[in-house]
């Protein structure tokens, strides 16, 4: 039995980009799992894994924290439909995941933070305000977001340029089939979709067409998730 500890927002919304990566990996491999929702202030639920963050995966006797470690564990434990068949695939996936972590998600955060705060569970809002307020230097998240959008939306689109160049020539970052790089990037878009009604992309952007393909995967798993 696999249990995935997943971040819980208001009205059962699930926004965590890192958890979305793992849900895509589980579906890709055809694995069933039990979902365990964790609010921002319910750290006791993941203390057994010595983790402060989700995703945490409990797979039989094995406990794994951190999305990259979880993806590697699942690929080793369930070798069907390999994500990382060789060192080149592993290296490419690690690079794209690192780019999403350090460039794509940081470019998204300022332009959705007000909407995200509005969807955090009421009981978790003081925690979010304290932790994210320190990062941004303000707890007026709506005001911060409004100011950030003018420059922030074009800046976010510019960050996507490497993916756009790839997707002009092939349907997925993985080539003809979706792979871990696609799961990492769609995680960021699902975070935004669940948290905010802001349209991030121009209609004719190849990244927008790719996003539609990704939302259709696995019987529309991403598309069916409660959006903002
Ligand atoms: N490097 C970690 C990052 C995980 C992470 O930051 N998760 C966020 C949710 S998206 C979290 O649990 N935050 C809890 C908090 O801020 O207290 C991974 O890849 O799993």
JSON list of C-alpha atoms and ligand atoms in Angstrom, two decimals:
[
{"chain": "A", "resi": 1, "resn": "UNK", "atom": "CA", "xyz": [0.00, 0.00, 0.00]},
{"chain": "A", "resi": 2, "resn": "UNK", "atom": "CA", "xyz": [1.34, 3.41, -1.03]},
{"chain": "A", "resi": 3, "resn": "UNK", "atom": "CA", "xyz": [0.33, 6.53, 0.92]},
{"chain": "A", "resi": 4, "resn": "UNK", "atom": "CA", "xyz": [1.06, 10.00, -0.43]},
{"chain": "A", "resi": 5, "resn": "UNK", "atom": "CA", "xyz": [1.00, 12.87, 2.05]},
{"chain": "A", "resi": 6, "resn": "UNK", "atom": "CA", "xyz": [-0.31, 15.84, 0.07]},
{"chain": "A", "resi": 7, "resn": "UNK", "atom": "CA", "xyz": [-0.75, 19.52, 0.95]},
{"chain": "A", "resi": 8, "resn": "UNK", "atom": "CA", "xyz": [-4.34, 20.50, 1.78]},
{"chain": "A", "resi": 9, "resn": "UNK", "atom": "CA", "xyz": [-5.81, 23.93, 1.04]},
{"chain": "A", "resi": 10, "resn": "UNK", "atom": "CA", "xyz": [-9.38, 25.18, 1.48]},
{"chain": "A", "resi": 11, "resn": "UNK", "atom": "CA", "xyz": [-12.24, 23.05, 0.11]},
{"chain": "A", "resi": 12, "resn": "UNK", "atom": "CA", "xyz": [-9.97, 20.07, -0.44]},
{"chain": "A", "resi": 13, "resn": "UNK", "atom": "CA", "xyz": [-7.88, 21.94, -3.02]},
{"chain": "A", "resi": 14, "resn": "UNK", "atom": "CA", "xyz": [-4.47, 20.36, -3.72]},
{"chain": "A", "resi": 15, "resn": "UNK", "atom": "CA", "xyz": [-1.92, 22.86, -4.98]},
{"chain": "A", "resi": 16, "resn": "UNK", "atom": "CA", "xyz": [1.52, 21.51, -4.09]},
{"chain": "A", "resi": 17, "resn": "UNK", "atom": "CA", "xyz": [3.62, 21.47, -7.28]},
{"chain": "A", "resi": 18, "resn": "UNK", "atom": "CA", "xyz": [5.95, 18.84, -5.81]},
{"chain": "A", "resi": 19, "resn": "UNK", "atom": "CA", "xyz": [3.05, 16.56, -4.91]},
{"chain": "A", "resi": 20, "resn": "UNK", "atom": "CA", "xyz": [1.65, 16.95, -8.44]},
{"chain": "A", "resi": 21, "resn": "UNK", "atom": "CA", "xyz": [4.96, 15.63, -9.80]},
{"chain": "A", "resi": 22, "resn": "UNK", "atom": "CA", "xyz": [4.57, 12.50, -7.73]},
{"chain": "A", "resi": 23, "resn": "UNK", "atom": "CA", "xyz": [0.90, 12.00, -8.62]},
{"chain": "A", "resi": 24, "resn": "UNK", "atom": "CA", "xyz": [1.96, 12.04, -12.27]},
{"chain": "A", "resi": 25, "resn": "UNK", "atom": "CA", "xyz": [4.72, 9.50, -11.58]},
{"chain": "A", "resi": 26, "resn": "UNK", "atom": "CA", "xyz": [2.28, 7.19, -9.76]},
{"chain": "A", "resi": 27, "resn": "UNK", "atom": "CA", "xyz": [-0.24, 7.40, -12.60]},
{"chain": "A", "resi": 28, "resn": "UNK", "atom": "CA", "xyz": [2.49, 6.97, -15.23]},
{"chain": "A", "resi": 29, "resn": "UNK", "atom": "CA", "xyz": [3.44, 3.71, -13.55]},
{"chain": "A", "resi": 30, "resn": "UNK", "atom": "CA", "xyz": [-0.17, 2.63, -13.05]},
{"chain": "A", "resi": 31, "resn": "UNK", "atom": "CA", "xyz": [0.23, 2.56, -9.27]},
{"chain": "A", "resi": 32, "resn": "UNK", "atom": "CA", "xyz": [-2.71, 3.06, -6.91]},
{"chain": "A", "resi": 33, "resn": "UNK", "atom": "CA", "xyz": [-2.23, 5.11, -3.77]},
{"chain": "A", "resi": 34, "resn": "UNK", "atom": "CA", "xyz": [-4.02, 6.36, -0.67]},
{"chain": "A", "resi": 35, "resn": "UNK", "atom": "CA", "xyz": [-4.05, 10.08, -0.28]},
{"chain": "A", "resi": 36, "resn": "UNK", "atom": "CA", "xyz": [-3.37, 11.67, 3.14]},
{"chain": "A", "resi": 37, "resn": "UNK", "atom": "CA", "xyz": [-4.08, 15.42, 3.20]},
{"chain": "A", "resi": 38, "resn": "UNK", "atom": "CA", "xyz": [-1.81, 17.58, 5.38]},
{"chain": "A", "resi": 39, "resn": "UNK", "atom": "CA", "xyz": [-2.55, 21.23, 6.22]},
{"chain": "A", "resi": 40, "resn": "UNK", "atom": "CA", "xyz": [0.36, 23.67, 6.58]},
{"chain": "A", "resi": 41, "resn": "UNK", "atom": "CA", "xyz": [0.04, 23.46, 10.39]},
{"chain": "A", "resi": 42, "resn": "UNK", "atom": "CA", "xyz": [-0.37, 19.70, 10.62]},
{"chain": "A", "resi": 43, "resn": "UNK", "atom": "CA", "xyz": [3.35, 18.89, 10.66]},
{"chain": "A", "resi": 44, "resn": "UNK", "atom": "CA", "xyz": [2.71, 16.12, 13.21]},
{"chain": "A", "resi": 45, "resn": "UNK", "atom": "CA", "xyz": [1.25, 14.03, 10.38]},
{"chain": "A", "resi": 46, "resn": "UNK", "atom": "CA", "xyz": [4.64, 13.93, 8.60]},
{"chain": "A", "resi": 47, "resn": "UNK", "atom": "CA", "xyz": [6.89, 13.93, 11.67]},
{"chain": "A", "resi": 48, "resn": "UNK", "atom": "CA", "xyz": [7.35, 10.13, 11.32]},
{"chain": "A", "resi": 49, "resn": "UNK", "atom": "CA", "xyz": [9.30, 10.89, 8.11]},
{"chain": "A", "resi": 50, "resn": "UNK", "atom": "CA", "xyz": [11.43, 13.61, 9.77]},
{"chain": "A", "resi": 51, "resn": "UNK", "atom": "CA", "xyz": [9.97, 15.98, 7.20]},
{"chain": "A", "resi": 52, "resn": "UNK", "atom": "CA", "xyz": [8.61, 19.51, 7.37]},
{"chain": "A", "resi": 53, "resn": "UNK", "atom": "CA", "xyz": [7.37, 19.41, 3.81]},
{"chain": "A", "resi": 54, "resn": "UNK", "atom": "CA", "xyz": [5.24, 17.30, 1.51]},
{"chain": "A", "resi": 55, "resn": "UNK", "atom": "CA", "xyz": [5.34, 15.15, -0.52]},
{"chain": "A", "resi": 56, "resn": "UNK", "atom": "CA", "xyz": [6.12, 12.29, 1.81]},
{"chain": "A", "resi": 57, "resn": "UNK", "atom": "CA", "xyz": [5.61, 8.77, 0.50]},
{"chain": "A", "resi": 58, "resn": "UNK", "atom": "CA", "xyz": [4.99, 5.73, 2.67]},
{"chain": "A", "resi": 59, "resn": "UNK", "atom": "CA", "xyz": [5.44, 2.63, 0.55]},
{"chain": "A", "resi": 60, "resn": "UNK", "atom": "CA", "xyz": [5.21, -0.59, 2.56]},
{"chain": "A", "resi": 61, "resn": "UNK", "atom": "CA", "xyz": [8.14, -0.41, 4.98]},
{"chain": "A", "resi": 62, "resn": "UNK", "atom": "CA", "xyz": [9.81, 2.44, 3.09]},
{"chain": "A", "resi": 63, "resn": "UNK", "atom": "CA", "xyz": [9.37, 6.11, 3.96]},
{"chain": "A", "resi": 64, "resn": "UNK", "atom": "CA", "xyz": [10.69, 8.70, 1.49]},
{"chain": "A", "resi": 65, "resn": "UNK", "atom": "CA", "xyz": [10.59, 12.51, 1.64]},
{"chain": "A", "resi": 66, "resn": "UNK", "atom": "CA", "xyz": [11.42, 15.01, -1.10]},
{"chain": "A", "resi": 67, "resn": "UNK", "atom": "CA", "xyz": [9.90, 14.72, -4.57]},
{"chain": "A", "resi": 68, "resn": "UNK", "atom": "CA", "xyz": [13.15, 13.89, -6.37]},
{"chain": "A", "resi": 69, "resn": "UNK", "atom": "CA", "xyz": [14.01, 11.12, -3.90]},
{"chain": "A", "resi": 70, "resn": "UNK", "atom": "CA", "xyz": [10.43, 9.83, -4.15]},
{"chain": "A", "resi": 71, "resn": "UNK", "atom": "CA", "xyz": [10.58, 9.75, -7.97]},
{"chain": "A", "resi": 72, "resn": "UNK", "atom": "CA", "xyz": [13.87, 7.83, -7.83]},
{"chain": "A", "resi": 73, "resn": "UNK", "atom": "CA", "xyz": [12.49, 5.42, -5.25]},
{"chain": "A", "resi": 74, "resn": "UNK", "atom": "CA", "xyz": [9.38, 4.71, -7.34]},
{"chain": "A", "resi": 75, "resn": "UNK", "atom": "CA", "xyz": [11.45, 4.21, -10.48]},
{"chain": "A", "resi": 76, "resn": "UNK", "atom": "CA", "xyz": [13.71, 1.72, -8.73]},
{"chain": "A", "resi": 77, "resn": "UNK", "atom": "CA", "xyz": [10.94, -0.12, -6.88]},
{"chain": "A", "resi": 78, "resn": "UNK", "atom": "CA", "xyz": [8.54, -0.27, -9.86]},
{"chain": "A", "resi": 79, "resn": "UNK", "atom": "CA", "xyz": [10.77, -0.57, -12.94]},
{"chain": "A", "resi": 80, "resn": "UNK", "atom": "CA", "xyz": [7.88, -0.83, -15.43]},
{"chain": "A", "resi": 81, "resn": "UNK", "atom": "CA", "xyz": [7.62, 2.28, -17.61]},
{"chain": "A", "resi": 82, "resn": "UNK", "atom": "CA", "xyz": [11.02, 3.51, -16.51]},
{"chain": "A", "resi": 83, "resn": "UNK", "atom": "CA", "xyz": [11.33, 7.24, -15.95]},
{"chain": "A", "resi": 84, "resn": "UNK", "atom": "CA", "xyz": [15.11, 7.15, -15.80]},
{"chain": "A", "resi": 85, "resn": "UNK", "atom": "CA", "xyz": [16.24, 4.32, -18.09]},
{"chain": "A", "resi": 86, "resn": "UNK", "atom": "CA", "xyz": [19.80, 5.64, -18.22]},
{"chain": "A", "resi": 87, "resn": "UNK", "atom": "CA", "xyz": [22.09, 8.30, -16.80]},
{"chain": "A", "resi": 88, "resn": "UNK", "atom": "CA", "xyz": [21.21, 10.72, -19.63]},
{"chain": "A", "resi": 89, "resn": "UNK", "atom": "CA", "xyz": [17.47, 10.57, -18.83]},
{"chain": "A", "resi": 90, "resn": "UNK", "atom": "CA", "xyz": [18.19, 10.97, -15.11]},
{"chain": "A", "resi": 91, "resn": "UNK", "atom": "CA", "xyz": [20.48, 13.94, -15.73]},
{"chain": "A", "resi": 92, "resn": "UNK", "atom": "CA", "xyz": [17.99, 15.66, -18.06]},
{"chain": "A", "resi": 93, "resn": "UNK", "atom": "CA", "xyz": [15.14, 15.15, -15.57]},
{"chain": "A", "resi": 94, "resn": "UNK", "atom": "CA", "xyz": [17.22, 16.50, -12.70]},
{"chain": "A", "resi": 95, "resn": "UNK", "atom": "CA", "xyz": [18.16, 19.56, -14.73]},
{"chain": "A", "resi": 96, "resn": "UNK", "atom": "CA", "xyz": [14.56, 20.35, -15.69]},
{"chain": "A", "resi": 97, "resn": "UNK", "atom": "CA", "xyz": [13.28, 19.77, -12.14]},
{"chain": "A", "resi": 98, "resn": "UNK", "atom": "CA", "xyz": [16.00, 22.09, -10.86]},
{"chain": "A", "resi": 99, "resn": "UNK", "atom": "CA", "xyz": [15.03, 24.74, -13.43]},
{"chain": "A", "resi": 100, "resn": "UNK", "atom": "CA", "xyz": [11.37, 24.49, -12.37]},
{"chain": "A", "resi": 101, "resn": "UNK", "atom": "CA", "xyz": [12.35, 24.75, -8.67]},
{"chain": "A", "resi": 102, "resn": "UNK", "atom": "CA", "xyz": [14.72, 27.68, -9.05]},
{"chain": "A", "resi": 103, "resn": "UNK", "atom": "CA", "xyz": [13.39, 29.68, -12.02]},
{"chain": "A", "resi": 104, "resn": "UNK", "atom": "CA", "xyz": [9.80, 28.76, -12.97]},
{"chain": "A", "resi": 105, "resn": "UNK", "atom": "CA", "xyz": [8.20, 28.52, -9.51]},
{"chain": "A", "resi": 106, "resn": "UNK", "atom": "CA", "xyz": [9.99, 31.60, -8.13]},
{"chain": "A", "resi": 107, "resn": "UNK", "atom": "CA", "xyz": [8.71, 33.55, -11.17]},
{"chain": "A", "resi": 108, "resn": "UNK", "atom": "CA", "xyz": [5.16, 32.35, -10.48]},
{"chain": "A", "resi": 109, "resn": "UNK", "atom": "CA", "xyz": [5.05, 32.92, -6.75]},
{"chain": "A", "resi": 110, "resn": "UNK", "atom": "CA", "xyz": [4.85, 36.76, -6.72]},
{"chain": "A", "resi": 111, "resn": "UNK", "atom": "CA", "xyz": [2.06, 36.85, -9.34]},
{"chain": "A", "resi": 112, "resn": "UNK", "atom": "CA", "xyz": [-0.19, 34.30, -7.59]},
{"chain": "A", "resi": 113, "resn": "UNK", "atom": "CA", "xyz": [0.67, 34.77, -3.90]},
{"chain": "A", "resi": 114, "resn": "UNK", "atom": "CA", "xyz": [-2.43, 36.85, -3.08]},
{"chain": "A", "resi": 115, "resn": "UNK", "atom": "CA", "xyz": [-4.77, 34.32, -4.66]},
{"chain": "A", "resi": 116, "resn": "UNK", "atom": "CA", "xyz": [-2.88, 31.46, -3.03]},
{"chain": "A", "resi": 117, "resn": "UNK", "atom": "CA", "xyz": [-3.18, 33.06, 0.42]},
{"chain": "A", "resi": 118, "resn": "UNK", "atom": "CA", "xyz": [-6.93, 33.38, -0.13]},
{"chain": "A", "resi": 119, "resn": "UNK", "atom": "CA", "xyz": [-7.15, 29.62, -0.71]},
{"chain": "A", "resi": 120, "resn": "UNK", "atom": "CA", "xyz": [-5.03, 28.52, 2.24]},
{"chain": "A", "resi": 121, "resn": "UNK", "atom": "CA", "xyz": [-7.21, 27.04, 5.00]},
{"chain": "A", "resi": 122, "resn": "UNK", "atom": "CA", "xyz": [-8.25, 29.74, 7.50]},
{"chain": "A", "resi": 123, "resn": "UNK", "atom": "CA", "xyz": [-6.46, 27.94, 10.33]},
{"chain": "A", "resi": 124, "resn": "UNK", "atom": "CA", "xyz": [-3.23, 27.85, 8.28]},
{"chain": "A", "resi": 125, "resn": "UNK", "atom": "CA", "xyz": [-3.31, 31.50, 7.15]},
{"chain": "A", "resi": 126, "resn": "UNK", "atom": "CA", "xyz": [-1.35, 32.89, 10.14]},
{"chain": "A", "resi": 127, "resn": "UNK", "atom": "CA", "xyz": [1.43, 30.32, 9.47]},
{"chain": "A", "resi": 128, "resn": "UNK", "atom": "CA", "xyz": [1.46, 31.17, 5.76]},
{"chain": "A", "resi": 129, "resn": "UNK", "atom": "CA", "xyz": [1.50, 34.91, 6.54]},
{"chain": "A", "resi": 130, "resn": "UNK", "atom": "CA", "xyz": [4.41, 34.52, 8.93]},
{"chain": "A", "resi": 131, "resn": "UNK", "atom": "CA", "xyz": [6.56, 32.27, 6.72]},
{"chain": "A", "resi": 132, "resn": "UNK", "atom": "CA", "xyz": [5.79, 33.84, 3.33]},
{"chain": "A", "resi": 133, "resn": "UNK", "atom": "CA", "xyz": [5.62, 37.35, 4.79]},
{"chain": "A", "resi": 134, "resn": "UNK", "atom": "CA", "xyz": [9.26, 37.00, 5.83]},
{"chain": "A", "resi": 135, "resn": "UNK", "atom": "CA", "xyz": [10.17, 35.96, 2.30]},
{"chain": "A", "resi": 136, "resn": "UNK", "atom": "CA", "xyz": [8.33, 38.86, 0.63]},
{"chain": "A", "resi": 137, "resn": "UNK", "atom": "CA", "xyz": [8.80, 41.54, 3.28]},
{"chain": "A", "resi": 138, "resn": "UNK", "atom": "CA", "xyz": [5.03, 42.13, 3.55]},
{"chain": "A", "resi": 139, "resn": "UNK", "atom": "CA", "xyz": [1.86, 40.29, 4.52]},
{"chain": "A", "resi": 140, "resn": "UNK", "atom": "CA", "xyz": [-0.25, 42.36, 2.13]},
{"chain": "A", "resi": 141, "resn": "UNK", "atom": "CA", "xyz": [-0.18, 39.52, -0.36]},
{"chain": "A", "resi": 142, "resn": "UNK", "atom": "CA", "xyz": [-3.02, 40.89, -2.51]},
{"chain": "A", "resi": 143, "resn": "UNK", "atom": "CA", "xyz": [-1.25, 44.25, -2.86]},
{"chain": "A", "resi": 144, "resn": "UNK", "atom": "CA", "xyz": [2.08, 42.58, -3.55]},
{"chain": "A", "resi": 145, "resn": "UNK", "atom": "CA", "xyz": [0.54, 40.38, -6.26]},
{"chain": "A", "resi": 146, "resn": "UNK", "atom": "CA", "xyz": [-1.26, 43.31, -7.92]},
{"chain": "A", "resi": 147, "resn": "UNK", "atom": "CA", "xyz": [1.99, 45.28, -8.16]},
{"chain": "A", "resi": 148, "resn": "UNK", "atom": "CA", "xyz": [3.99, 42.25, -9.30]},
{"chain": "A", "resi": 149, "resn": "UNK", "atom": "CA", "xyz": [1.79, 41.28, -12.23]},
{"chain": "A", "resi": 150, "resn": "UNK", "atom": "CA", "xyz": [2.66, 44.07, -14.71]},
{"chain": "A", "resi": 151, "resn": "UNK", "atom": "CA", "xyz": [6.26, 42.97, -15.00]},
{"chain": "A", "resi": 152, "resn": "UNK", "atom": "CA", "xyz": [5.86, 39.53, -13.47]},
{"chain": "A", "resi": 153, "resn": "UNK", "atom": "CA", "xyz": [3.64, 37.94, -16.12]},
{"chain": "A", "resi": 154, "resn": "UNK", "atom": "CA", "xyz": [5.98, 38.79, -19.04]},
{"chain": "A", "resi": 155, "resn": "UNK", "atom": "CA", "xyz": [8.93, 37.75, -16.88]},
{"chain": "A", "resi": 156, "resn": "UNK", "atom": "CA", "xyz": [7.26, 34.38, -16.16]},
{"chain": "A", "resi": 157, "resn": "UNK", "atom": "CA", "xyz": [6.63, 33.85, -19.89]},
{"chain": "A", "resi": 158, "resn": "UNK", "atom": "CA", "xyz": [10.27, 34.67, -20.64]},
{"chain": "A", "resi": 159, "resn": "UNK", "atom": "CA", "xyz": [11.48, 32.08, -18.13]},
{"chain": "A", "resi": 160, "resn": "UNK", "atom": "CA", "xyz": [9.56, 29.43, -20.10]},
{"chain": "A", "resi": 161, "resn": "UNK", "atom": "CA", "xyz": [11.55, 30.05, -23.29]},
{"chain": "A", "resi": 162, "resn": "UNK", "atom": "CA", "xyz": [13.68, 26.85, -23.09]},
{"chain": "A", "resi": 163, "resn": "UNK", "atom": "CA", "xyz": [10.49, 24.76, -22.80]},
{"chain": "A", "resi": 164, "resn": "UNK", "atom": "CA", "xyz": [8.83, 26.74, -25.60]},
{"chain": "A", "resi": 165, "resn": "UNK", "atom": "CA", "xyz": [11.73, 25.99, -27.96]},
{"chain": "A", "resi": 166, "resn": "UNK", "atom": "CA", "xyz": [11.52, 22.29, -27.12]},
{"chain": "A", "resi": 167, "resn": "UNK", "atom": "CA", "xyz": [7.74, 22.19, -27.54]},
{"chain": "A", "resi": 168, "resn": "UNK", "atom": "CA", "xyz": [7.78, 23.82, -30.97]},
{"chain": "A", "resi": 169, "resn": "UNK", "atom": "CA", "xyz": [9.43, 20.65, -32.20]},
{"chain": "A", "resi": 170, "resn": "UNK", "atom": "CA", "xyz": [7.86, 17.86, -30.15]},
{"chain": "A", "resi": 171, "resn": "UNK", "atom": "CA", "xyz": [4.69, 17.29, -28.14]},
{"chain": "A", "resi": 172, "resn": "UNK", "atom": "CA", "xyz": [6.36, 16.75, -24.77]},
{"chain": "A", "resi": 173, "resn": "UNK", "atom": "CA", "xyz": [9.58, 17.71, -22.99]},
{"chain": "A", "resi": 174, "resn": "UNK", "atom": "CA", "xyz": [10.13, 13.95, -22.88]},
{"chain": "A", "resi": 175, "resn": "UNK", "atom": "CA", "xyz": [9.86, 13.81, -26.69]},
{"chain": "A", "resi": 176, "resn": "UNK", "atom": "CA", "xyz": [6.97, 11.81, -28.12]},
{"chain": "A", "resi": 177, "resn": "UNK", "atom": "CA", "xyz": [5.79, 10.77, -24.65]},
{"chain": "A", "resi": 178, "resn": "UNK", "atom": "CA", "xyz": [5.49, 12.67, -21.36]},
{"chain": "A", "resi": 179, "resn": "UNK", "atom": "CA", "xyz": [8.34, 12.06, -18.92]},
{"chain": "A", "resi": 180, "resn": "UNK", "atom": "CA", "xyz": [9.56, 13.43, -15.59]},
{"chain": "A", "resi": 181, "resn": "UNK", "atom": "CA", "xyz": [10.52, 16.85, -17.06]},
{"chain": "A", "resi": 182, "resn": "UNK", "atom": "CA", "xyz": [6.87, 17.24, -18.14]},
{"chain": "A", "resi": 183, "resn": "UNK", "atom": "CA", "xyz": [5.67, 16.18, -14.69]},
{"chain": "A", "resi": 184, "resn": "UNK", "atom": "CA", "xyz": [7.91, 18.77, -13.05]},
{"chain": "A", "resi": 185, "resn": "UNK", "atom": "CA", "xyz": [6.71, 21.62, -15.26]},
{"chain": "A", "resi": 186, "resn": "UNK", "atom": "CA", "xyz": [3.01, 20.71, -15.16]},
{"chain": "A", "resi": 187, "resn": "UNK", "atom": "CA", "xyz": [3.30, 20.64, -11.35]},
{"chain": "A", "resi": 188, "resn": "UNK", "atom": "CA", "xyz": [4.07, 24.36, -11.45]},
{"chain": "A", "resi": 189, "resn": "UNK", "atom": "CA", "xyz": [1.12, 25.04, -13.75]},
{"chain": "A", "resi": 190, "resn": "UNK", "atom": "CA", "xyz": [-1.21, 22.98, -11.55]},
{"chain": "A", "resi": 191, "resn": "UNK", "atom": "CA", "xyz": [-0.06, 24.92, -8.49]},
{"chain": "A", "resi": 192, "resn": "UNK", "atom": "CA", "xyz": [-1.05, 28.12, -10.31]},
{"chain": "A", "resi": 193, "resn": "UNK", "atom": "CA", "xyz": [-4.30, 26.66, -11.67]},
{"chain": "A", "resi": 194, "resn": "UNK", "atom": "CA", "xyz": [-5.51, 25.46, -8.27]},
{"chain": "A", "resi": 195, "resn": "UNK", "atom": "CA", "xyz": [-4.48, 28.68, -6.52]},
{"chain": "A", "resi": 196, "resn": "UNK", "atom": "CA", "xyz": [-5.31, 31.45, -9.00]},
{"chain": "A", "resi": 197, "resn": "UNK", "atom": "CA", "xyz": [-7.66, 32.31, -11.89]},
{"chain": "A", "resi": 198, "resn": "UNK", "atom": "CA", "xyz": [-4.86, 34.30, -13.60]},
{"chain": "A", "resi": 199, "resn": "UNK", "atom": "CA", "xyz": [-4.27, 33.21, -17.23]},
{"chain": "A", "resi": 200, "resn": "UNK", "atom": "CA", "xyz": [-0.54, 32.85, -17.47]},
{"chain": "A", "resi": 201, "resn": "UNK", "atom": "CA", "xyz": [0.00, 32.17, -21.17]},
{"chain": "A", "resi": 202, "resn": "UNK", "atom": "CA", "xyz": [-0.94, 33.63, -24.52]},
{"chain": "A", "resi": 203, "resn": "UNK", "atom": "CA", "xyz": [-3.35, 31.41, -26.45]},
{"chain": "A", "resi": 204, "resn": "UNK", "atom": "CA", "xyz": [-0.89, 30.73, -29.29]},
{"chain": "A", "resi": 205, "resn": "UNK", "atom": "CA", "xyz": [2.01, 29.81, -26.99]},
{"chain": "A", "resi": 206, "resn": "UNK", "atom": "CA", "xyz": [3.22, 26.24, -27.69]},
{"chain": "A", "resi": 207, "resn": "UNK", "atom": "CA", "xyz": [3.47, 25.89, -23.90]},
{"chain": "A", "resi": 208, "resn": "UNK", "atom": "CA", "xyz": [-0.30, 26.49, -23.69]},
{"chain": "A", "resi": 209, "resn": "UNK", "atom": "CA", "xyz": [-1.01, 23.64, -26.15]},
{"chain": "A", "resi": 210, "resn": "UNK", "atom": "CA", "xyz": [1.38, 21.38, -24.20]},
{"chain": "A", "resi": 211, "resn": "UNK", "atom": "CA", "xyz": [-0.41, 22.33, -20.95]},
{"chain": "A", "resi": 212, "resn": "UNK", "atom": "CA", "xyz": [-3.72, 21.17, -22.48]},
{"chain": "A", "resi": 213, "resn": "UNK", "atom": "CA", "xyz": [-2.12, 17.85, -23.45]},
{"chain": "A", "resi": 214, "resn": "UNK", "atom": "CA", "xyz": [-0.78, 17.45, -19.92]},
{"chain": "A", "resi": 215, "resn": "UNK", "atom": "CA", "xyz": [-4.14, 18.28, -18.32]},
{"chain": "A", "resi": 216, "resn": "UNK", "atom": "CA", "xyz": [-5.72, 15.54, -20.47]},
{"chain": "A", "resi": 217, "resn": "UNK", "atom": "CA", "xyz": [-3.34, 12.83, -19.23]},
{"chain": "A", "resi": 218, "resn": "UNK", "atom": "CA", "xyz": [-4.58, 10.02, -17.01]},
{"chain": "A", "resi": 219, "resn": "UNK", "atom": "CA", "xyz": [-8.24, 10.59, -17.68]},
{"chain": "A", "resi": 220, "resn": "UNK", "atom": "CA", "xyz": [-7.90, 14.33, -17.10]},
{"chain": "A", "resi": 221, "resn": "UNK", "atom": "CA", "xyz": [-6.37, 14.04, -13.61]},
{"chain": "A", "resi": 222, "resn": "UNK", "atom": "CA", "xyz": [-5.03, 17.63, -13.62]},
{"chain": "A", "resi": 223, "resn": "UNK", "atom": "CA", "xyz": [-8.01, 19.12, -15.40]},
{"chain": "A", "resi": 224, "resn": "UNK", "atom": "CA", "xyz": [-10.44, 17.53, -12.90]},
{"chain": "A", "resi": 225, "resn": "UNK", "atom": "CA", "xyz": [-8.59, 18.89, -9.86]},
{"chain": "A", "resi": 226, "resn": "UNK", "atom": "CA", "xyz": [-10.51, 21.67, -8.16]},
{"chain": "A", "resi": 227, "resn": "UNK", "atom": "CA", "xyz": [-9.22, 24.86, -9.77]},
{"chain": "A", "resi": 228, "resn": "UNK", "atom": "CA", "xyz": [-9.44, 28.47, -8.62]},
{"chain": "B", "resi": 1, "resn": "LIG", "atom": "N1", "xyz": [12.38, 19.90, -2.13]},
{"chain": "B", "resi": 1, "resn": "LIG", "atom": "C1", "xyz": [11.08, 19.50, -1.66]},
{"chain": "B", "resi": 1, "resn": "LIG", "atom": "C2", "xyz": [10.19, 20.72, -1.53]},
{"chain": "B", "resi": 1, "resn": "LIG", "atom": "C3", "xyz": [8.83, 20.39, -0.97]},
{"chain": "B", "resi": 1, "resn": "LIG", "atom": "C4", "xyz": [8.03, 21.62, -0.55]},
{"chain": "B", "resi": 1, "resn": "LIG", "atom": "O1", "xyz": [8.54, 22.73, -0.46]},
{"chain": "B", "resi": 1, "resn": "LIG", "atom": "N2", "xyz": [6.74, 21.39, -0.25]},
{"chain": "B", "resi": 1, "resn": "LIG", "atom": "C5", "xyz": [5.86, 22.46, 0.21]},
{"chain": "B", "resi": 1, "resn": "LIG", "atom": "C6", "xyz": [4.52, 22.35, -0.44]},
{"chain": "B", "resi": 1, "resn": "LIG", "atom": "S1", "xyz": [4.62, 22.72, -2.15]},
{"chain": "B", "resi": 1, "resn": "LIG", "atom": "C7", "xyz": [5.61, 22.28, 1.69]},
{"chain": "B", "resi": 1, "resn": "LIG", "atom": "O2", "xyz": [5.40, 21.18, 2.15]},
{"chain": "B", "resi": 1, "resn": "LIG", "atom": "N3", "xyz": [5.61, 23.36, 2.45]},
{"chain": "B", "resi": 1, "resn": "LIG", "atom": "C8", "xyz": [5.33, 23.31, 3.83]},
{"chain": "B", "resi": 1, "resn": "LIG", "atom": "C9", "xyz": [5.61, 24.59, 4.53]},
{"chain": "B", "resi": 1, "resn": "LIG", "atom": "O3", "xyz": [5.91, 25.58, 3.86]},
{"chain": "B", "resi": 1, "resn": "LIG", "atom": "O4", "xyz": [5.48, 24.57, 5.74]},
{"chain": "B", "resi": 1, "resn": "LIG", "atom": "C10", "xyz": [10.50, 18.46, -2.61]},
{"chain": "B", "resi": 1, "resn": "LIG", "atom": "O5", "xyz": [10.92, 18.42, -3.79]},
{"chain": "B", "resi": 1, "resn": "LIG", "atom": "O6", "xyz": [9.68, 17.64, -2.18]}
]
